XYZ file of C-alpha atoms in Angstrom:
748
model
C 26.756 5.863 62.503
C 24.773 5.419 65.748
C 21.620 3.335 65.462
C 18.338 5.473 65.589
C 16.516 4.567 68.822
C 13.691 7.322 68.054
C 12.046 7.761 64.708
C 10.516 11.040 63.334
C 7.519 9.807 62.644
C 6.447 9.591 66.461
C 7.367 12.971 67.232
C 6.554 14.543 63.732
C 4.161 17.025 64.620
C 6.579 18.231 67.414
C 9.782 18.020 64.699
C 7.477 20.217 62.294
C 7.321 23.062 64.829
C 10.892 23.896 64.647
C 11.724 23.969 68.011
C 15.052 23.244 67.395
C 17.133 22.159 64.302
C 20.713 21.046 63.433
C 21.856 23.656 60.754
C 24.564 21.795 59.944
C 27.112 24.582 60.693
C 29.926 23.862 63.076
C 32.399 26.273 65.408
C 35.647 26.944 65.236
C 36.326 23.401 67.277
C 34.764 21.684 64.875
C 31.574 21.052 66.955
C 28.175 21.316 65.790
C 26.097 24.310 65.795
C 22.114 23.342 67.691
C 19.716 26.177 67.399
C 17.065 26.672 69.487
C 14.536 29.568 68.339
C 12.463 30.950 70.730
C 9.308 32.367 69.779
C 6.835 34.933 71.299
C 4.162 32.166 72.636
C 4.637 29.864 75.553
C 7.160 27.093 74.446
C 6.779 23.668 75.546
C 9.890 22.251 77.892
C 8.368 18.529 77.085
C 8.266 19.146 73.091
C 11.236 20.983 73.166
C 13.242 17.960 75.445
C 11.786 15.546 72.753
C 13.069 17.508 69.653
C 16.535 17.500 71.750
C 16.538 13.715 72.145
C 15.422 13.272 68.494
C 18.603 15.492 67.337
C 20.599 14.591 69.481
C 20.306 10.801 68.919
C 21.413 11.381 65.089
C 25.353 12.364 65.255
C 27.841 9.657 66.087
C 29.825 9.388 69.207
C 32.920 10.813 67.385
C 31.080 13.718 66.623
C 29.512 14.150 70.091
C 32.804 13.809 71.637
C 33.771 17.285 69.674
C 30.657 18.866 72.124
C 27.926 21.172 70.710
C 27.593 24.826 70.284
C 24.314 25.820 71.570
C 22.598 29.162 70.013
C 19.393 30.102 72.262
C 17.607 32.733 69.875
C 15.976 34.713 72.711
C 15.011 37.597 70.869
C 11.541 36.902 70.558
C 11.108 35.413 74.036
C 11.012 36.456 77.736
C 13.935 35.919 79.713
C 12.257 33.502 82.322
C 11.936 30.903 79.251
C 15.560 31.633 78.005
C 17.008 30.658 81.527
C 14.737 27.566 81.797
C 15.955 26.401 78.608
C 19.609 26.860 79.192
C 19.179 24.952 82.892
C 17.549 22.106 80.954
C 20.134 21.414 78.798
C 22.191 21.087 81.985
C 19.335 17.870 82.371
C 19.287 16.605 78.844
C 23.088 17.251 77.216
C 25.499 18.194 79.735
C 28.036 16.061 78.445
C 27.748 17.231 74.743
C 27.701 20.969 75.279
C 30.819 22.927 75.345
C 29.222 26.431 74.794
C 25.789 28.455 75.028
C 25.203 31.484 73.182
C 22.289 33.085 74.191
C 20.744 35.666 71.833
C 19.484 38.796 73.596
C 17.422 41.694 72.350
C 18.851 45.138 72.041
C 18.958 46.708 75.573
C 16.363 44.520 76.887
C 17.337 42.328 79.667
C 20.479 44.147 81.248
C 18.725 44.643 84.523
C 17.469 41.312 84.731
C 20.786 39.954 83.911
C 22.509 41.221 86.733
C 20.630 38.907 88.755
C 21.624 35.912 87.218
C 25.294 35.520 85.757
C 25.731 32.405 83.684
C 29.655 32.392 83.860
C 29.453 32.100 87.628
C 27.155 28.983 87.316
C 30.024 27.561 84.548
C 31.032 24.747 87.415
C 27.336 23.924 87.988
C 25.833 24.073 84.494
C 28.848 22.018 83.089
C 29.269 24.196 79.867
C 30.089 28.161 79.565
C 27.181 30.388 78.568
C 27.781 33.689 77.305
C 25.049 36.499 76.616
C 25.684 37.998 72.864
C 23.493 40.358 70.681
C 23.072 38.497 66.985
C 25.469 40.992 65.439
C 28.309 39.931 67.506
C 28.002 36.439 67.267
C 30.121 36.098 64.709
C 33.009 36.713 67.388
C 32.400 33.133 67.901
C 31.051 31.750 65.062
C 31.971 32.100 61.329
C 29.294 33.939 59.680
C 29.280 31.224 57.125
C 28.169 28.652 59.499
C 25.172 30.960 60.361
C 21.963 31.078 58.997
C 20.532 34.181 57.752
C 18.575 34.686 61.000
C 21.757 35.757 62.713
C 23.026 37.194 59.410
C 25.013 34.429 57.917
C 24.953 32.639 54.675
C 23.975 29.184 55.536
C 21.068 28.180 53.889
C 19.048 25.343 55.998
C 15.192 24.530 54.722
C 13.686 22.613 57.774
C 10.932 21.102 55.986
C 13.267 19.733 53.312
C 15.428 18.523 55.859
C 12.675 16.833 57.796
C 11.182 15.074 54.442
C 14.545 13.492 53.412
C 14.576 12.284 57.111
C 11.194 10.700 56.865
C 12.562 8.952 53.790
C 15.784 8.148 55.151
C 14.011 6.053 58.507
C 11.082 4.724 56.105
C 13.818 3.064 53.896
C 16.141 2.016 56.989
C 12.930 0.118 58.568
C 11.299 -1.242 55.541
C 14.946 -2.198 54.636
C 16.468 -3.820 57.888
C 12.652 -5.591 58.310
C 13.260 -7.078 54.426
C 16.251 -8.509 54.928
C 15.561 -10.206 58.262
C 12.462 -11.593 55.947
C 14.494 -12.319 52.958
C 16.910 -13.582 55.303
C 14.604 -16.427 57.070
C 12.957 -17.408 53.592
C 16.339 -18.092 51.834
C 17.743 -19.901 55.170
C 14.090 -21.783 55.387
C 14.466 -23.148 51.379
C 17.831 -24.836 52.422
C 16.515 -27.340 54.813
C 13.124 -27.662 53.170
C 12.330 -30.689 50.515
C 11.633 -29.498 46.837
C 8.620 -31.615 46.436
C 7.146 -31.390 49.987
C 6.221 -28.343 51.347
C 4.004 -26.544 48.188
C 1.833 -24.748 50.421
C 4.686 -22.804 51.792
C 4.383 -20.518 48.884
C 2.785 -17.747 51.345
C 5.705 -17.271 53.389
C 7.696 -16.372 50.025
C 5.777 -12.907 50.150
C 7.640 -10.739 52.222
C 6.047 -7.693 54.069
C 7.407 -5.140 51.666
C 8.303 -4.841 47.831
C 11.947 -5.491 47.244
C 11.712 -3.549 43.854
C 9.941 -0.637 45.707
C 12.426 -1.057 48.581
C 15.448 -1.065 46.279
C 14.285 2.133 44.295
C 13.673 3.903 47.404
C 16.805 3.474 48.557
C 18.647 4.185 45.017
C 16.528 7.626 45.097
C 17.761 8.053 48.207
C 21.586 7.278 47.382
C 21.323 9.702 44.498
C 20.232 12.599 46.849
C 22.943 11.759 49.365
C 25.536 11.093 46.715
C 24.611 15.047 45.333
C 25.093 16.271 48.998
C 21.226 17.372 49.066
C 20.529 15.240 52.449
C 22.353 15.196 55.855
C 25.742 17.218 54.697
C 28.877 17.505 52.342
C 32.491 17.594 53.097
C 32.687 20.836 51.720
C 30.254 22.926 53.530
C 32.269 22.887 56.492
C 35.252 23.933 58.967
C 37.786 27.100 58.369
C 35.358 29.300 57.251
C 35.478 27.967 53.627
C 32.923 27.259 51.110
C 29.831 28.859 49.743
C 26.539 29.310 51.243
C 25.350 25.383 50.544
C 23.162 23.648 53.122
C 25.594 21.269 54.948
C 23.942 19.715 57.696
C 26.691 17.704 59.106
C 30.287 16.175 58.047
C 30.717 12.722 56.423
C 30.524 11.368 59.830
C 26.622 12.083 60.245
C 26.286 11.163 56.536
C 23.338 8.347 55.830
C 25.210 6.993 52.936
C 27.407 4.834 54.053
C 24.328 3.171 55.837
C 22.260 3.404 52.775
C 25.057 1.840 50.643
C 25.714 -0.804 52.714
C 21.926 -1.704 53.271
C 21.044 -1.500 49.388
C 24.110 -3.870 48.789
C 22.752 -6.618 51.756
C 19.251 -5.925 50.232
C 20.683 -6.654 46.418
C 22.295 -9.980 47.811
C 19.355 -11.128 49.523
C 17.003 -10.170 47.241
C 19.157 -12.112 44.362
C 19.047 -15.139 46.312
C 15.217 -14.654 46.723
C 14.272 -14.430 43.235
C 16.849 -17.513 42.547
C 14.299 -19.544 45.478
C 11.224 -18.026 43.671
C 12.340 -19.236 40.342
C 13.000 -22.303 41.289
C 9.806 -23.258 42.992
C 7.762 -21.449 40.170
C 9.853 -23.951 37.494
C 8.628 -26.889 39.945
C 5.380 -25.336 40.020
C 5.132 -25.037 36.315
C 6.626 -28.386 35.070
C 3.699 -29.844 37.411
C 1.241 -27.702 35.638
C 2.094 -28.647 32.268
C 2.701 -32.164 32.833
C -1.339 -31.621 33.735
C -2.350 -29.701 31.103
C -0.717 -31.677 28.228
C -2.273 -34.785 29.697
C -5.677 -33.176 29.723
C -5.123 -32.465 25.414
C -4.004 -35.173 24.950
C -7.009 -37.053 26.579
C -9.130 -34.898 24.849
C -7.835 -34.585 21.366
C -7.536 -38.659 21.409
C -11.282 -39.020 22.963
C -13.707 -36.733 22.102
C -11.710 -34.644 19.319
C -11.206 -38.034 17.085
C -14.847 -39.266 17.812
C -16.235 -36.397 16.404
C -14.069 -36.293 13.042
C -15.052 -40.218 12.859
C -18.923 -39.655 12.929
C -18.947 -36.842 10.394
C -17.836 -37.979 7.332
C -20.719 -37.698 4.491
C -20.383 -34.847 2.071
C -24.185 -34.122 1.162
C -26.444 -34.481 -1.794
C -26.528 -30.890 -2.549
C -25.523 -27.411 -1.817
C -27.568 -26.690 1.431
C -26.656 -30.314 2.636
C -23.065 -29.469 2.074
C -23.268 -26.364 3.883
C -24.870 -27.379 6.750
C -22.006 -29.941 7.114
C -19.661 -27.205 6.741
C -21.168 -25.394 9.506
C -21.127 -28.415 11.834
C -17.319 -28.796 10.963
C -16.931 -25.212 12.220
C -18.064 -26.039 15.527
C -15.599 -28.933 16.014
C -13.110 -26.955 14.298
C -14.194 -24.211 17.424
C -13.915 -26.894 20.025
C -10.655 -27.812 18.684
C -9.210 -24.724 18.781
C -9.681 -23.983 22.487
C -7.222 -26.942 22.875
C -4.726 -26.087 20.402
C -4.865 -22.721 21.700
C -3.621 -24.135 25.221
C -1.298 -26.649 22.865
C 0.424 -23.320 21.660
C 0.695 -21.856 25.158
C 2.159 -25.219 26.426
C 4.977 -25.220 24.198
C 6.174 -21.368 24.165
C 6.191 -22.083 28.365
C 8.040 -25.609 27.724
C 10.527 -23.447 25.181
C 10.878 -21.189 27.647
C 11.959 -23.867 30.666
C 13.899 -25.825 28.233
C 16.593 -22.861 28.080
C 17.319 -22.481 31.762
C 16.135 -26.346 33.165
C 18.358 -29.097 34.659
C 19.221 -31.785 32.465
C 16.504 -34.510 34.149
C 13.910 -31.390 33.577
C 15.042 -31.041 29.819
C 14.298 -34.617 29.179
C 10.526 -34.611 30.610
C 9.938 -31.202 29.000
C 11.273 -32.934 25.715
C 9.201 -35.860 26.242
C 6.214 -33.857 26.721
C 6.624 -31.463 24.086
C 7.062 -34.565 21.358
C 4.060 -36.139 22.859
C 2.021 -32.935 22.695
C 3.144 -31.931 19.186
C 2.511 -35.103 17.541
C -1.049 -35.925 18.828
C -1.859 -31.854 17.929
C -0.413 -32.006 14.414
C -2.455 -35.690 13.662
C -5.563 -33.942 14.849
C -4.853 -30.702 12.378
C -3.707 -32.925 9.667
C -7.302 -34.754 10.254
C -9.080 -31.461 10.633
C -7.669 -29.906 7.768
C -8.437 -32.940 5.305
C -11.865 -32.927 6.357
C -12.384 -29.083 5.839
C -10.504 -29.708 2.259
C -13.173 -32.610 1.788
C -16.275 -30.300 2.813
C -14.746 -27.234 0.442
C -14.253 -29.610 -2.440
C -18.282 -31.161 -1.837
C -19.554 -27.126 -1.617
C -17.210 -26.618 -5.067
C -18.747 -29.180 -6.606
C -21.985 -29.480 -5.859
C -22.182 -25.446 -6.205
C -20.935 -26.242 -9.691
C -23.408 -28.869 -10.227
C -26.124 -26.604 -9.590
C -24.800 -24.212 -11.807
C -24.525 -26.322 -14.621
C -27.835 -27.539 -14.608
C -29.463 -24.148 -14.452
C -27.282 -23.332 -17.735
C -28.491 -26.723 -19.175
C -32.202 -25.757 -18.478
C -31.563 -22.093 -19.904
C -30.070 -23.439 -22.969
C -33.011 -26.254 -23.185
C -35.527 -23.481 -23.011
C -33.751 -21.327 -25.761
C -33.913 -24.283 -28.232
C -37.462 -25.195 -27.628
C -38.553 -21.986 -28.479
C -39.237 -21.006 -32.096
C -36.983 -18.405 -33.965
C -38.676 -15.409 -35.385
C -36.765 -13.833 -38.388
C -36.683 -10.638 -37.848
C -33.455 -9.359 -39.218
C -29.513 -10.541 -39.935
C -28.906 -8.929 -36.776
C -30.897 -10.599 -34.477
C -30.357 -13.944 -36.286
C -26.712 -13.298 -35.656
C -27.042 -12.448 -32.154
C -29.076 -15.601 -31.486
C -26.496 -17.486 -32.755
C -23.800 -16.224 -31.323
C -25.616 -16.584 -27.628
C -26.584 -20.069 -28.142
C -22.741 -20.553 -29.472
C -21.724 -19.111 -25.890
C -24.524 -20.857 -23.743
C -23.073 -24.390 -25.189
C -19.600 -22.975 -24.886
C -20.559 -22.134 -21.073
C -21.992 -25.582 -20.599
C -18.683 -27.490 -21.840
C -16.300 -25.199 -19.777
C -18.788 -25.969 -16.813
C -19.132 -30.069 -17.406
C -15.201 -29.915 -17.394
C -15.418 -28.011 -14.270
C -17.391 -30.551 -12.777
C -15.195 -33.792 -14.023
C -12.294 -32.043 -12.244
C -13.805 -30.953 -9.210
C -15.493 -33.932 -8.859
C -11.912 -36.088 -9.315
C -10.485 -33.433 -6.812
C -12.930 -34.282 -4.393
C -12.847 -38.285 -4.691
C -9.176 -37.445 -4.450
C -9.635 -35.769 -0.991
C -11.669 -38.256 0.213
C -8.977 -41.197 -0.327
C -6.665 -38.916 1.512
C -9.103 -39.109 4.598
C -6.990 -40.884 7.789
C -7.688 -44.865 8.010
C -9.124 -45.575 11.438
C -8.549 -48.876 13.114
C -10.184 -51.906 11.745
C -13.081 -51.867 13.725
C -13.925 -48.537 13.677
C -13.674 -48.240 9.626
C -16.780 -50.408 8.762
C -19.066 -47.195 8.476
C -16.810 -44.845 7.599
C -15.767 -46.981 4.803
C -19.501 -47.515 3.338
C -20.307 -43.996 4.002
C -16.916 -43.032 1.639
C -17.817 -45.693 -1.050
C -21.631 -44.472 -1.197
C -20.048 -40.733 -1.502
C -17.943 -41.976 -4.573
C -20.697 -43.473 -6.291
C -23.090 -40.320 -5.725
C -20.506 -37.967 -7.498
C -19.956 -40.753 -10.081
C -23.791 -40.741 -10.991
C -24.407 -36.857 -10.889
C -21.312 -36.422 -13.441
C -22.994 -39.347 -15.912
C -26.242 -37.594 -15.444
C -24.968 -33.840 -16.436
C -23.056 -35.659 -19.339
C -26.271 -37.080 -20.695
C -28.025 -33.885 -20.688
C -25.361 -31.828 -22.260
C -25.101 -34.643 -25.088
C -28.970 -34.195 -25.710
C -28.568 -30.170 -25.916
C -25.536 -30.703 -27.944
C -27.667 -32.658 -30.504
C -30.340 -29.849 -30.572
C -27.601 -27.445 -31.056
C -26.329 -28.547 -34.442
C -29.905 -28.288 -36.122
C -30.934 -25.050 -34.485
C -27.530 -23.578 -35.634
C -28.093 -24.914 -39.267
C -31.358 -23.123 -39.352
C -30.211 -20.154 -38.029
C -27.046 -19.782 -40.326
C -29.494 -20.559 -43.811
C -31.456 -17.370 -42.225
C -28.536 -15.179 -40.970
C -27.255 -15.853 -45.093
C -30.490 -15.045 -46.513
C -30.657 -11.628 -44.658
C -27.322 -11.094 -45.096
C -28.088 -11.643 -49.269
C -30.792 -9.380 -49.024
C -28.774 -6.803 -47.275
C -25.701 -6.789 -49.899
C -28.212 -6.516 -52.429
C -29.192 -3.307 -51.165
C -25.862 -2.183 -50.438
C -24.941 -2.826 -53.920
C -27.962 -0.774 -55.430
C -26.695 1.921 -52.825
C -23.122 1.703 -53.876
C -24.488 1.836 -57.540
C -26.457 5.120 -56.867
C -23.569 6.476 -55.019
C -20.965 5.878 -58.038
C -23.898 7.666 -60.142
C -24.172 10.778 -58.106
C -20.391 10.866 -58.199
C -20.542 10.705 -62.191
C -23.226 13.358 -62.521
C -21.901 15.616 -59.668
C -18.145 15.367 -59.325
C -16.776 13.717 -62.866
C -17.446 17.016 -65.019
C -14.108 18.089 -65.894
C -12.765 17.180 -69.136
C -8.624 18.768 -68.391
C -6.726 21.419 -69.580
C -4.225 19.492 -71.833
C -4.254 16.286 -73.762
C -1.976 14.392 -70.659
C -4.322 14.806 -68.314
C -7.129 14.084 -70.512
C -5.825 11.199 -71.094
C -5.380 10.062 -67.380
C -9.217 11.084 -66.802
C -9.923 8.743 -69.779
C -7.974 5.753 -68.076
C -9.849 6.714 -64.852
C -13.016 6.899 -65.929
C -12.903 3.129 -67.583
C -11.813 1.928 -64.192
C -14.204 3.482 -63.052
C -17.061 2.046 -65.331
C -15.189 -1.603 -64.326
C -16.109 -0.963 -60.990
C -19.708 0.169 -61.451
C -19.957 -3.297 -63.645
C -18.641 -5.228 -60.906
C -21.162 -3.735 -58.403
C -24.190 -4.669 -60.651
C -23.097 -8.301 -61.488
C -22.663 -8.684 -57.379
C -26.260 -7.357 -57.090
C -27.770 -9.812 -59.488
C -25.557 -12.845 -58.138
C -27.337 -11.951 -54.473
C -30.795 -11.685 -55.638
C -30.334 -14.723 -57.698
C -28.803 -16.445 -54.339
C -31.959 -15.013 -52.291
C -34.331 -17.120 -54.510
C -32.368 -20.377 -53.541
C -32.185 -19.526 -49.927
C -35.881 -18.584 -49.737
C -36.731 -22.092 -51.417
C -34.656 -23.936 -48.872
C -36.360 -22.141 -45.742
C -39.736 -22.476 -47.384
C -40.279 -18.538 -46.566
C -40.903 -15.589 -48.676
C -38.765 -12.734 -49.124
C -40.145 -9.629 -48.055
C -36.962 -6.818 -49.743
C -35.895 -8.778 -52.835
C -39.089 -8.141 -55.269
C -38.181 -4.450 -55.732
C -34.737 -4.507 -55.390
C -34.175 -5.905 -59.011
C -36.025 -3.250 -60.404
C -34.053 -0.710 -58.779
C -30.529 -2.179 -59.432
C -31.764 -2.675 -63.459
C -32.664 1.477 -63.452
C -29.709 2.477 -62.090
C -27.563 0.275 -63.974
C -29.360 2.197 -66.980
C -28.853 5.533 -65.765
C -24.936 4.774 -64.736
C -24.103 3.215 -68.488
C -26.155 6.353 -70.531
C -24.130 8.750 -68.643
C -20.848 6.844 -68.348
C -20.889 6.352 -72.494
C -21.520 10.146 -72.599
C -18.772 11.127 -70.316
C -16.227 8.861 -72.132
C -17.723 10.488 -75.482
C -16.599 13.701 -74.158
C -13.126 12.640 -72.767
C -12.367 11.683 -76.275
C -13.587 14.705 -77.912
C -11.577 16.582 -75.320
C -8.249 14.460 -75.854
C -8.574 15.004 -79.725
C -8.798 18.979 -79.180
C -6.279 18.986 -76.967
C -4.022 17.263 -78.750
C -4.566 19.212 -81.921
C -4.376 22.471 -79.826
C -0.918 21.025 -78.801
C 0.703 20.708 -82.220
C -0.794 24.336 -83.069
C 0.827 25.772 -80.243
C 4.541 23.892 -81.163
C 4.024 25.278 -84.522
C 3.890 28.714 -83.400
C 6.843 28.210 -81.112
C 9.061 26.709 -83.861
C 7.913 29.994 -85.930
C 9.171 32.196 -82.860
C 12.367 29.966 -83.086
C 13.215 30.607 -86.984
C 12.246 34.228 -86.441
C 15.071 34.386 -83.745
C 17.618 32.052 -85.940
C 17.019 34.636 -88.714
C 18.351 37.639 -86.290
C 21.211 35.410 -85.060
C 22.247 35.183 -88.360
C 22.121 38.825 -89.192
C 24.161 39.481 -86.227
C 26.892 36.538 -87.380
C 26.887 38.286 -90.730
C 27.807 41.520 -89.306
C 30.339 40.028 -86.718
C 32.267 38.209 -89.389
C 32.411 41.178 -91.729
C 33.761 43.419 -88.566
C 36.256 40.575 -88.014
C 37.538 40.721 -91.881
C 37.807 44.238 -91.626
C 40.453 43.846 -88.758
C 41.953 40.788 -90.013
C 45.128 42.797 -90.761
C 46.055 43.603 -87.663
C 48.019 40.957 -86.244
C 49.060 42.929 -82.995
C 45.366 43.044 -82.295
C 44.153 39.563 -83.244
C 47.761 37.513 -82.741
C 49.213 35.863 -85.006
C 48.417 34.827 -88.623
C 47.185 30.990 -87.565
C 45.238 31.915 -84.431
C 43.241 33.884 -86.745
C 42.614 31.528 -89.638
C 41.515 28.978 -87.026
C 39.094 31.555 -85.607
C 37.741 32.313 -88.793
C 37.258 28.371 -89.612
C 34.725 28.113 -86.668
C 32.464 31.009 -87.969
C 32.009 29.736 -90.749
C 30.720 26.225 -89.169
C 28.432 28.203 -86.969
C 26.667 29.544 -90.022
C 26.454 26.703 -91.906
C 24.537 25.313 -88.700
C 22.256 28.210 -88.296
C 21.475 28.037 -92.077
C 20.246 24.222 -91.669
C 18.258 25.296 -88.684
C 16.019 27.979 -90.719
C 15.595 25.317 -93.752
C 14.037 22.556 -90.844
C 11.953 25.130 -89.437
C 10.481 25.926 -92.743
C 9.258 22.489 -93.403
C 7.787 22.253 -90.205
C 5.877 25.723 -90.485
C 4.698 24.167 -93.613
C 3.275 20.554 -92.107
C 1.552 22.747 -89.683
C -0.399 24.249 -91.888
C -1.491 20.830 -93.322
C -2.569 19.785 -89.841
C -5.073 22.937 -89.088
C -6.575 22.350 -92.139
C -6.836 18.593 -90.985
C -8.496 19.594 -87.399
C -10.941 22.032 -88.761
C -12.442 18.753 -90.587
C -12.236 17.002 -87.563
C -14.195 19.338 -85.643
C -17.100 19.298 -88.186
C -17.221 15.562 -87.923
C -17.534 15.578 -84.196
C -20.889 17.905 -84.157
C -22.125 14.955 -86.864
C -21.040 12.418 -84.488
C -22.706 14.399 -81.416
C -26.009 14.384 -83.325
C -26.027 10.547 -84.340
C -25.282 9.851 -80.498
C -28.161 11.600 -79.243
C -30.438 9.784 -81.823
C -28.597 6.064 -80.916
C -29.100 7.136 -76.988
C -32.930 7.722 -77.503
C -33.130 4.144 -78.950
C -31.421 2.797 -76.605
C -33.167 4.082 -73.587
C -36.526 2.937 -75.205
C -34.843 -0.773 -75.494
C -33.905 -0.943 -71.793
C -37.198 0.129 -70.653
C -38.675 -2.740 -72.453
C -36.021 -5.126 -71.298
C -36.372 -4.109 -67.272
C -40.398 -4.563 -67.751
C -39.791 -8.276 -68.906
C -36.631 -8.880 -66.330
C -39.412 -7.275 -63.750
C -41.830 -9.925 -65.052
C -40.078 -12.947 -64.581
C -38.646 -12.054 -61.056
C -42.364 -11.930 -60.043
C -43.168 -15.081 -61.223
C -40.392 -16.879 -59.845
C -41.185 -14.983 -56.360
C -44.882 -16.556 -56.452
C -43.424 -19.651 -57.268
C -41.612 -19.413 -54.020
């Protein structure tokens, strides 16, 4: 393809007017078709000439040698303009034009044409000119090579063609200029020294962005390969192919030129990238070395001085917090340099993979030096941070333990008013919990003090001339910690002694209230047993076995009540002893003993009466069961008598039938059956005699039972009289016991 001598941008307004265009169509000689659509307006010959010059600069010489077929569309123009255009072709492209087809309007120029015959001027013009109507243009050009303006099927979009042409020319211009610049830069780098011209970095910047130019070229190449710009192979010749727009043959295609420019541009750009990479690497090495020395200098100088001058742990929580805040400021200053270290380490790691041997050695040395200094300084910061945290924890525990000891001492100094057993027990529990909290706090203080001293001993050692002041301050810190722990131990010991005395007194008070409460509980239990005896223990049983079981349960019930009464008496005696020990008077035991005796008296009387009733019921049920047994025996005797009568009747029938051997079988079988009947009759007779004897015995027992009932009535009257006498005696005994307990209370 020939070089472009004219750019579309210079005559872009003229090209947009579409004064002439290459539609991509071809004549039968494979020559290109140049179309000049004349309009009704006055056409500028200068603009048309410029358009033709630009269009004719596009095809190659080989394509031009085939000649052009020019279609001058004069259907909307005047004859003189058409004639002027045809004559102008003689001056613009006389050698390339092989045929000029002037499309005339129907029956409009007939008279005027006679005055000027183009065919007679062929030798003077240098090409053949024919005057033809639009519908007869297909005689010279295939319809598929004509646009729809002339009844053809060839698609052509002038604006799209112009836009693509502008992109192509822009890419060609930029890529050519970029290739020249990159070539100069790459060649100049070979003769320049590596370390000399550091200011030449500005020369490494080309006028255009290579990435953008390459992207534009690839997009343009993609368009060309898709046959959307500057023609395709299947669009012309022979009248074959569809209506796709095919501006030029493969000689006119820009694809080879674009591909060549892209290949050259990629090659130069790759070299340029390598050059930039090398220069950037050298620049990075210098920058890394400078930054590494800055970090090392600060960490070994001002950073270390800050840590050396801050070794105290404070004497209180507030002082420790102030030191912690100061240390955070120091850490903040170090963090900025540590961030630089991280960035430098990443840069060095990136350069180590692609660097030369000498560069790798230098980078590793810098990396090792930087890492050693940073890790050592970070370890010192961490150790100082651990010391401050341990100091804060130690002071916080000391403060909490002091407050706990103050609270325990205040509780021990306050007098305890004995309200009730529950409150005393609660106070005692609270006292024990406070003492346990103090013991746990002291243990925690010892642990945190030991940890703090251990952390201080693990601090880094400075040089001899620099360690006099820090060492003395560290020794003072250790002595301070030990003094605090000894003071807390003494305070805790004093509180323990006071707690032992208070605990003994409170335990006695708890025991006193407990005895009083338990004594009242015993009275309540005994009252509940009495209520149960009077309300629920009323049944006497429906038979002897049930009554006997109820009697056994009643005796156990009475034993439980007796144990409850004895337990209450013991508790009241213990109450008197505790009051004497604590030098205080009881508030509830004065009326508890009379209540206990009164309830027990009522229970004893009711229980005795219940037992007598159960015994009488047992005797009654036993006698009644004997009577029922005798009645059953008499019924059984009557049944046996009836059975004997039936047996006698069966025996008589058997004797009457004994002669019939055919009916009963053999004589021996009959004799055996008779013997069995005789034995059965003997047993029945014996049972009848036993029943008669039993009936006589039951009659005697009934007489005895009648006598016992009479005796029970007499015993009941005697018991009533005896109960009245015992009640009078118990009232007198209770009065005497109340007087004795009142005297004992007064003595206490």
